[in-house]
CSV table of C-alpha atoms in Angstrom, one decimal:
chain,number,residue,atom,x,y,z
A,2,UNK,CA,60.4,-97.8,-0.4
A,3,UNK,CA,58.0,-98.0,-3.3
A,4,UNK,CA,55.2,-95.5,-3.4
A,5,UNK,CA,52.7,-98.2,-2.5
A,6,UNK,CA,54.7,-99.4,0.2
A,7,UNK,CA,55.1,-95.8,1.6
A,8,UNK,CA,51.4,-95.3,1.6
A,9,UNK,CA,51.0,-98.5,3.9
A,10,UNK,CA,54.3,-97.5,5.9
A,11,UNK,CA,51.5,-95.9,8.4
A,12,UNK,CA,49.8,-99.3,8.8
A,13,UNK,CA,53.1,-101.1,9.2
A,14,UNK,CA,54.1,-98.9,12.1
A,15,UNK,CA,50.9,-99.6,13.8
A,16,UNK,CA,51.1,-103.2,13.9
A,17,UNK,CA,54.8,-102.8,14.9
A,18,UNK,CA,54.2,-100.6,17.8
A,19,UNK,CA,50.6,-101.9,18.8
A,20,UNK,CA,51.6,-102.1,22.6
A,21,UNK,CA,52.8,-98.5,22.9
A,22,UNK,CA,49.8,-96.7,21.6
A,23,UNK,CA,48.1,-94.2,23.7
A,24,UNK,CA,44.3,-93.2,23.6
A,25,UNK,CA,44.6,-89.6,22.7
A,26,UNK,CA,42.3,-88.7,19.8
A,27,UNK,CA,43.5,-86.4,17.0
A,28,UNK,CA,42.3,-82.8,16.6
A,29,UNK,CA,41.7,-81.1,13.4
A,30,UNK,CA,45.0,-79.2,12.5
A,31,UNK,CA,45.7,-76.1,10.5
A,32,UNK,CA,47.3,-76.7,7.2
A,33,UNK,CA,50.8,-77.1,8.1
A,34,UNK,CA,50.6,-77.2,12.0
A,35,UNK,CA,52.3,-80.3,13.6
A,36,UNK,CA,50.4,-82.4,16.2
A,37,UNK,CA,50.8,-85.9,17.4
A,38,UNK,CA,50.2,-87.9,20.6
A,39,UNK,CA,53.1,-89.8,22.3
A,40,UNK,CA,52.3,-93.0,20.9
A,41,UNK,CA,55.3,-94.9,19.1
A,42,UNK,CA,53.4,-95.2,15.8
A,43,UNK,CA,52.8,-91.3,15.8
A,44,UNK,CA,56.5,-90.6,16.8
A,45,UNK,CA,57.5,-92.8,14.0
A,46,UNK,CA,55.1,-91.5,11.3
A,47,UNK,CA,54.7,-87.8,12.2
A,48,UNK,CA,56.6,-85.4,9.8
A,49,UNK,CA,57.2,-88.5,7.3
A,50,UNK,CA,56.6,-87.8,3.8
A,51,UNK,CA,54.6,-90.7,2.0
A,52,UNK,CA,54.7,-91.4,-1.7
A,53,UNK,CA,51.3,-91.6,-3.4
A,54,UNK,CA,50.8,-94.0,-6.3
A,55,UNK,CA,48.8,-93.4,-9.6
A,56,UNK,CA,45.2,-93.5,-8.8
A,57,UNK,CA,44.1,-94.9,-12.1
A,58,UNK,CA,42.5,-98.4,-12.1
A,59,UNK,CA,45.2,-101.1,-11.7
A,60,UNK,CA,48.0,-99.0,-10.7
A,61,UNK,CA,47.6,-98.3,-7.0
A,62,UNK,CA,48.7,-101.6,-5.8
A,63,UNK,CA,50.6,-102.8,-8.9
A,64,UNK,CA,54.2,-104.1,-8.3
A,65,UNK,CA,56.9,-101.6,-8.7
A,66,UNK,CA,54.2,-98.7,-8.7
A,67,UNK,CA,55.5,-95.1,-9.4
A,68,UNK,CA,55.1,-92.3,-7.1
A,69,UNK,CA,52.9,-89.5,-8.5
A,70,UNK,CA,52.7,-87.2,-5.6
A,71,UNK,CA,53.8,-86.7,-1.9
A,72,UNK,CA,51.9,-86.3,1.5
A,73,UNK,CA,53.4,-84.9,4.5
A,74,UNK,CA,52.0,-86.4,7.6
A,75,UNK,CA,51.7,-83.5,10.1
A,76,UNK,CA,48.9,-84.8,12.3
A,77,UNK,CA,48.6,-88.4,14.1
A,78,UNK,CA,46.8,-90.2,16.9
A,79,UNK,CA,46.6,-93.9,17.8
A,80,UNK,CA,44.5,-95.5,20.3
A,81,UNK,CA,43.5,-99.1,21.2
A,82,UNK,CA,39.9,-100.3,20.7
A,83,UNK,CA,38.4,-103.6,21.3
A,84,UNK,CA,40.7,-106.4,19.8
A,85,UNK,CA,42.9,-103.7,17.6
A,86,UNK,CA,43.8,-100.2,17.0
A,87,UNK,CA,42.3,-97.0,15.6
A,88,UNK,CA,44.6,-94.8,13.8
A,89,UNK,CA,44.2,-91.3,12.4
A,90,UNK,CA,46.6,-89.3,10.0
A,91,UNK,CA,46.4,-85.9,8.5
A,92,UNK,CA,48.2,-83.4,6.5
A,93,UNK,CA,49.0,-81.5,3.4
A,94,UNK,CA,50.4,-82.9,0.0
A,95,UNK,CA,50.4,-82.6,-3.7
A,96,UNK,CA,49.6,-84.8,-6.7
A,97,UNK,CA,50.4,-84.4,-10.4
A,98,UNK,CA,47.3,-84.5,-12.3
A,99,UNK,CA,47.0,-85.0,-16.1
A,100,UNK,CA,43.4,-85.3,-17.2
A,101,UNK,CA,41.2,-84.3,-20.0
A,102,UNK,CA,37.3,-84.4,-19.6
A,103,UNK,CA,35.1,-82.9,-22.1
A,104,UNK,CA,35.9,-79.4,-22.9
A,105,UNK,CA,38.4,-79.1,-20.0
A,106,UNK,CA,42.0,-80.1,-19.5
A,107,UNK,CA,44.2,-80.2,-16.3
A,108,UNK,CA,48.0,-80.7,-16.2
A,109,UNK,CA,49.7,-79.6,-13.0
A,110,UNK,CA,50.7,-80.3,-9.7
A,111,UNK,CA,47.5,-79.9,-7.4
A,112,UNK,CA,47.8,-79.5,-3.8
A,113,UNK,CA,45.5,-81.1,-1.1
A,114,UNK,CA,44.9,-81.9,2.5
A,115,UNK,CA,44.4,-85.6,3.2
A,116,UNK,CA,42.9,-87.4,6.3
A,117,UNK,CA,42.7,-91.1,6.9
A,118,UNK,CA,41.3,-93.0,9.6
A,119,UNK,CA,41.9,-97.1,10.0
A,120,UNK,CA,40.6,-99.6,12.5
A,121,UNK,CA,42.0,-103.1,12.5
A,122,UNK,CA,43.7,-106.0,14.0
A,123,UNK,CA,47.4,-107.2,13.5
A,124,UNK,CA,48.6,-110.6,13.2
A,125,UNK,CA,52.4,-112.1,13.3
A,126,UNK,CA,53.9,-114.9,11.4
A,127,UNK,CA,57.6,-115.8,10.9
A,128,UNK,CA,58.5,-118.0,7.8
A,129,UNK,CA,61.8,-118.5,5.8
A,130,UNK,CA,63.6,-115.8,7.8
A,131,UNK,CA,61.1,-113.0,7.2
A,132,UNK,CA,58.8,-111.9,10.1
A,133,UNK,CA,55.5,-110.5,9.0
A,134,UNK,CA,53.0,-108.4,10.6
A,135,UNK,CA,49.7,-108.0,9.0
A,136,UNK,CA,46.9,-105.3,9.4
A,137,UNK,CA,43.6,-106.2,8.5
A,138,UNK,CA,40.9,-103.6,8.7
A,139,UNK,CA,37.7,-104.4,10.5
A,140,UNK,CA,35.7,-101.6,9.1
A,141,UNK,CA,35.8,-99.5,5.9
A,142,UNK,CA,38.6,-96.9,6.0
A,143,UNK,CA,37.5,-93.2,6.3
A,144,UNK,CA,39.5,-91.0,3.7
A,145,UNK,CA,38.9,-87.2,3.5
A,146,UNK,CA,40.5,-85.4,0.6
A,147,UNK,CA,40.2,-81.6,-0.1
A,148,UNK,CA,41.9,-80.5,-3.1
A,149,UNK,CA,42.7,-76.8,-3.7
A,150,UNK,CA,41.2,-75.3,-6.8
A,151,UNK,CA,43.5,-76.1,-9.8
A,152,UNK,CA,44.0,-74.1,-12.8
A,153,UNK,CA,41.6,-75.6,-15.3
A,154,UNK,CA,42.2,-74.8,-19.0
A,155,UNK,CA,39.4,-74.9,-21.6
A,156,UNK,CA,40.0,-77.2,-24.8
A,157,UNK,CA,37.1,-75.8,-26.8
A,158,UNK,CA,35.1,-72.6,-27.6
A,159,UNK,CA,32.4,-74.1,-25.3
A,160,UNK,CA,34.8,-74.5,-22.7
A,161,UNK,CA,36.0,-71.1,-22.9
A,162,UNK,CA,32.4,-69.7,-22.9
A,163,UNK,CA,31.3,-71.8,-19.7
A,164,UNK,CA,34.4,-70.5,-17.8
A,165,UNK,CA,32.9,-66.8,-18.3
A,166,UNK,CA,29.5,-67.6,-17.1
A,167,UNK,CA,28.6,-65.9,-13.7
A,168,UNK,CA,28.0,-68.3,-10.9
A,169,UNK,CA,30.0,-71.1,-12.6
A,170,UNK,CA,33.2,-72.1,-10.9
A,171,UNK,CA,35.0,-74.8,-13.2
A,172,UNK,CA,37.9,-74.7,-10.8
A,173,UNK,CA,35.8,-75.5,-7.7
A,174,UNK,CA,33.8,-78.3,-9.7
A,175,UNK,CA,37.2,-79.7,-10.7
A,176,UNK,CA,38.4,-79.6,-7.2
A,177,UNK,CA,35.2,-81.5,-6.0
A,178,UNK,CA,35.7,-84.0,-8.8
A,179,UNK,CA,39.3,-84.8,-8.0
A,180,UNK,CA,38.7,-85.0,-4.4
A,181,UNK,CA,35.9,-87.7,-4.8
A,182,UNK,CA,38.1,-89.7,-7.2
A,183,UNK,CA,41.1,-89.7,-4.7
A,184,UNK,CA,38.9,-90.5,-1.9
A,185,UNK,CA,37.4,-93.6,-3.6
A,186,UNK,CA,40.7,-95.0,-4.9
A,187,UNK,CA,42.5,-94.7,-1.6
A,188,UNK,CA,39.4,-96.1,0.3
A,189,UNK,CA,39.5,-99.1,-1.9
A,190,UNK,CA,43.1,-99.9,-1.7
A,191,UNK,CA,43.1,-99.5,2.0
A,192,UNK,CA,40.6,-101.8,2.5
A,193,UNK,CA,43.1,-104.7,1.4
A,194,UNK,CA,45.1,-103.9,4.6
A,195,UNK,CA,48.9,-104.1,4.9
A,196,UNK,CA,51.7,-106.2,5.6
A,197,UNK,CA,55.0,-105.1,7.5
A,198,UNK,CA,57.8,-107.4,7.0
A,199,UNK,CA,61.4,-107.6,8.6
A,200,UNK,CA,64.2,-109.7,7.4
A,201,UNK,CA,65.9,-111.4,10.2
A,202,UNK,CA,69.1,-111.7,8.5
A,203,UNK,CA,69.8,-108.2,7.1
A,204,UNK,CA,67.7,-106.2,9.2
A,205,UNK,CA,65.8,-104.8,6.3
A,206,UNK,CA,62.3,-103.4,7.3
A,207,UNK,CA,59.6,-102.7,4.6
A,208,UNK,CA,55.7,-102.6,4.2
A,209,UNK,CA,53.3,-103.1,1.3
A,210,UNK,CA,49.4,-102.6,0.8
A,211,UNK,CA,47.7,-106.0,0.7
A,212,UNK,CA,48.5,-109.5,2.5
A,213,UNK,CA,51.8,-110.8,1.3
A,214,UNK,CA,52.3,-114.6,1.3
A,215,UNK,CA,54.3,-116.0,4.2
A,216,UNK,CA,58.1,-115.7,3.6
A,217,UNK,CA,57.6,-113.0,1.0
A,218,UNK,CA,58.9,-109.4,1.0
A,219,UNK,CA,57.7,-106.5,-1.1
A,220,UNK,CA,59.1,-105.8,-4.4
A,221,UNK,CA,61.7,-102.9,-4.4
A,222,UNK,CA,62.7,-100.5,-7.2
A,223,UNK,CA,66.3,-101.6,-6.4
A,224,UNK,CA,66.0,-105.2,-5.7
A,225,UNK,CA,69.8,-106.1,-5.4
A,226,UNK,CA,69.6,-106.8,-1.6
A,227,UNK,CA,71.5,-103.7,-0.4
A,228,UNK,CA,70.2,-102.2,2.7
A,229,UNK,CA,68.3,-98.8,2.2
A,230,UNK,CA,66.3,-96.0,3.8
A,231,UNK,CA,64.4,-95.0,0.8
A,232,UNK,CA,63.7,-97.3,-2.2
A,233,UNK,CA,61.0,-96.3,-4.8
A,234,UNK,CA,60.2,-95.2,-8.4
A,235,UNK,CA,59.2,-91.6,-9.0
A,236,UNK,CA,57.3,-89.8,-11.7
A,237,UNK,CA,58.5,-86.3,-12.3
A,238,UNK,CA,57.1,-84.3,-15.2
A,239,UNK,CA,58.1,-80.6,-15.6
A,240,UNK,CA,57.0,-78.4,-12.7
A,241,UNK,CA,56.6,-81.5,-10.4
A,242,UNK,CA,58.3,-82.5,-7.1
A,243,UNK,CA,58.7,-85.4,-4.8
A,244,UNK,CA,60.1,-85.5,-1.3
A,245,UNK,CA,61.5,-88.3,0.9
A,246,UNK,CA,62.3,-88.5,4.5
A,247,UNK,CA,63.2,-87.4,7.2
A,248,UNK,CA,66.7,-88.8,7.2
A,249,UNK,CA,68.9,-88.8,10.2
A,250,UNK,CA,72.0,-86.4,9.9
A,251,UNK,CA,75.1,-87.7,8.3
A,252,UNK,CA,76.5,-89.0,5.2
A,253,UNK,CA,74.1,-90.9,2.7
A,254,UNK,CA,74.3,-92.0,-0.8
A,255,UNK,CA,71.6,-91.1,-3.3
A,256,UNK,CA,71.3,-93.7,-6.1
A,257,UNK,CA,69.2,-93.2,-9.2
A,258,UNK,CA,68.4,-95.4,-12.2
A,259,UNK,CA,66.8,-93.0,-14.8
A,260,UNK,CA,64.4,-94.9,-17.1
A,261,UNK,CA,63.0,-92.1,-19.0
A,262,UNK,CA,64.1,-88.5,-19.3
A,263,UNK,CA,67.3,-86.5,-18.9
A,264,UNK,CA,67.9,-86.9,-15.1
A,265,UNK,CA,66.8,-85.5,-11.9
A,266,UNK,CA,67.9,-82.5,-9.5
A,267,UNK,CA,68.0,-83.1,-5.7
A,268,UNK,CA,68.1,-80.6,-2.6
A,269,UNK,CA,68.4,-81.5,0.9
A,270,UNK,CA,66.1,-79.4,3.3
A,271,UNK,CA,66.3,-79.4,6.9
A,272,UNK,CA,63.5,-80.8,8.8
A,273,UNK,CA,63.0,-77.5,10.6
A,274,UNK,CA,62.8,-75.5,7.2
A,275,UNK,CA,60.3,-77.5,5.8
A,276,UNK,CA,57.4,-75.4,6.7
A,277,UNK,CA,59.0,-72.3,5.1
A,278,UNK,CA,59.6,-74.4,2.0
A,279,UNK,CA,56.7,-76.4,1.6
A,280,UNK,CA,54.6,-74.0,-0.7
A,281,UNK,CA,57.8,-73.5,-3.0
A,282,UNK,CA,58.1,-77.3,-3.3
A,283,UNK,CA,54.6,-78.1,-3.5
A,284,UNK,CA,54.3,-75.6,-6.5
A,285,UNK,CA,56.7,-77.8,-8.3
A,286,UNK,CA,59.6,-75.5,-8.5
A,287,UNK,CA,62.9,-76.3,-6.4
A,288,UNK,CA,64.7,-73.2,-7.7
A,289,UNK,CA,62.3,-71.1,-5.7
A,290,UNK,CA,63.7,-72.4,-2.4
A,291,UNK,CA,66.7,-70.0,-2.8
A,292,UNK,CA,64.1,-67.1,-2.3
A,293,UNK,CA,62.2,-68.6,0.8
A,294,UNK,CA,64.8,-67.3,3.2
A,295,UNK,CA,68.5,-66.9,3.7
A,296,UNK,CA,68.3,-69.3,6.6
A,297,UNK,CA,66.9,-72.1,4.1
A,298,UNK,CA,69.7,-71.7,1.9
A,299,UNK,CA,72.4,-72.0,4.6
A,300,UNK,CA,70.8,-74.9,6.1
A,301,UNK,CA,70.7,-76.9,2.6
A,302,UNK,CA,74.2,-77.8,1.8
A,303,UNK,CA,73.5,-80.9,-0.3
A,304,UNK,CA,72.1,-80.3,-3.9
A,305,UNK,CA,72.8,-81.2,-7.4
A,306,UNK,CA,71.8,-82.7,-10.5
A,307,UNK,CA,72.1,-86.4,-11.7
A,308,UNK,CA,71.9,-86.3,-15.6
A,309,UNK,CA,71.7,-89.0,-18.2
A,310,UNK,CA,69.9,-92.3,-18.4
A,311,UNK,CA,70.9,-95.3,-16.4
A,312,UNK,CA,72.5,-95.8,-12.9
A,313,UNK,CA,74.2,-93.2,-11.2
A,314,UNK,CA,74.8,-91.9,-7.8
A,315,UNK,CA,75.8,-89.0,-5.6
A,316,UNK,CA,76.9,-88.3,-1.8
A,317,UNK,CA,74.8,-86.1,0.4
A,318,UNK,CA,76.4,-84.8,3.6
A,319,UNK,CA,74.1,-83.1,6.0
A,320,UNK,CA,75.8,-83.0,9.4
A,321,UNK,CA,73.6,-80.7,11.5
A,322,UNK,CA,69.9,-81.5,11.0
A,323,UNK,CA,67.4,-84.3,10.2
A,324,UNK,CA,66.6,-83.4,6.5
A,325,UNK,CA,64.4,-84.2,3.5
A,326,UNK,CA,65.5,-85.0,0.0
A,327,UNK,CA,63.4,-82.9,-2.5
A,328,UNK,CA,63.5,-84.3,-6.2
A,329,UNK,CA,62.6,-82.8,-9.6
A,330,UNK,CA,63.1,-83.3,-13.4
A,331,UNK,CA,66.5,-82.2,-14.5
A,332,UNK,CA,65.0,-80.1,-17.2
A,333,UNK,CA,61.7,-79.9,-19.2
A,334,UNK,CA,61.4,-83.3,-20.0
A,335,UNK,CA,59.5,-85.8,-18.0
A,336,UNK,CA,61.7,-88.1,-15.7
A,337,UNK,CA,60.8,-91.6,-14.6
A,338,UNK,CA,63.1,-93.8,-12.6
A,339,UNK,CA,64.0,-95.5,-9.5
A,340,UNK,CA,65.4,-93.7,-6.3
A,341,UNK,CA,67.2,-95.1,-3.4
A,342,UNK,CA,68.8,-93.5,-0.3
A,343,UNK,CA,71.3,-95.6,1.8
A,344,UNK,CA,74.1,-95.3,4.1
């Protein structure tokens, strides 16, 4: 899925599983602790990585938008309300930030925790072989973002002086600023609702932010009609990562179309090992996974590099566990391209 579609994957699951939702509210989780009620939506969404689009104006819902970060859904609850559903999702993640404001600059992958609450109503239509479920929020979405303190660099003598002043935390101020910007951008886009589509002929399922016209499906990074499990564009500067999944055990093909840069590295991580691997991946360094634990190394049989621009692919065989695929640039150049996982 594209990054924008994956942000709205949650909402798409909501409308597809409305009947099965229970009324258990979510509690506030620890950073990596998993919690979920027994609703169908939460069974589908919990433990899934969701790609986050660029938050600049005009990019969040643009066709073919590119993932600039990943959000790991570790908490979920769904309950029926009058004429609709109320959903809560929560979890940690990361986002690559490249900003310069005044005397300071930030260029790194920043970690955060994100909580979202949505309330709205689903509606179903079938047109031109496409079943569409639309979710329209009835109230303003609640979005809570807490960014960890980033490494802010001074770009002037004044900035260097301010960093030395007692009682002034440039990192804390930057974290509050980034949190507010992310909350505003995500809240604005979630107000547009979402559309979940199911192609009756091929069985392909997809979701997108906003209300798609009848009979239309979202735009994919790979638009050739081949069925897929993941289909999105990624942005991978040096020291940045993306994660997709979880994916059921077995043999899958990883397709990449490198548009900029020299390629990407990939590594499978078993679902049960992700809590141990999370901090290493969130730091933007896949190579650090080798030092997390011997068990993690043994549980990650599928890894490699796809180098060069253009289209290329690799086979990944993970027989013993559900797994995620972690991605990073192949070298110190920024990689931008389309990524697809399929059987």
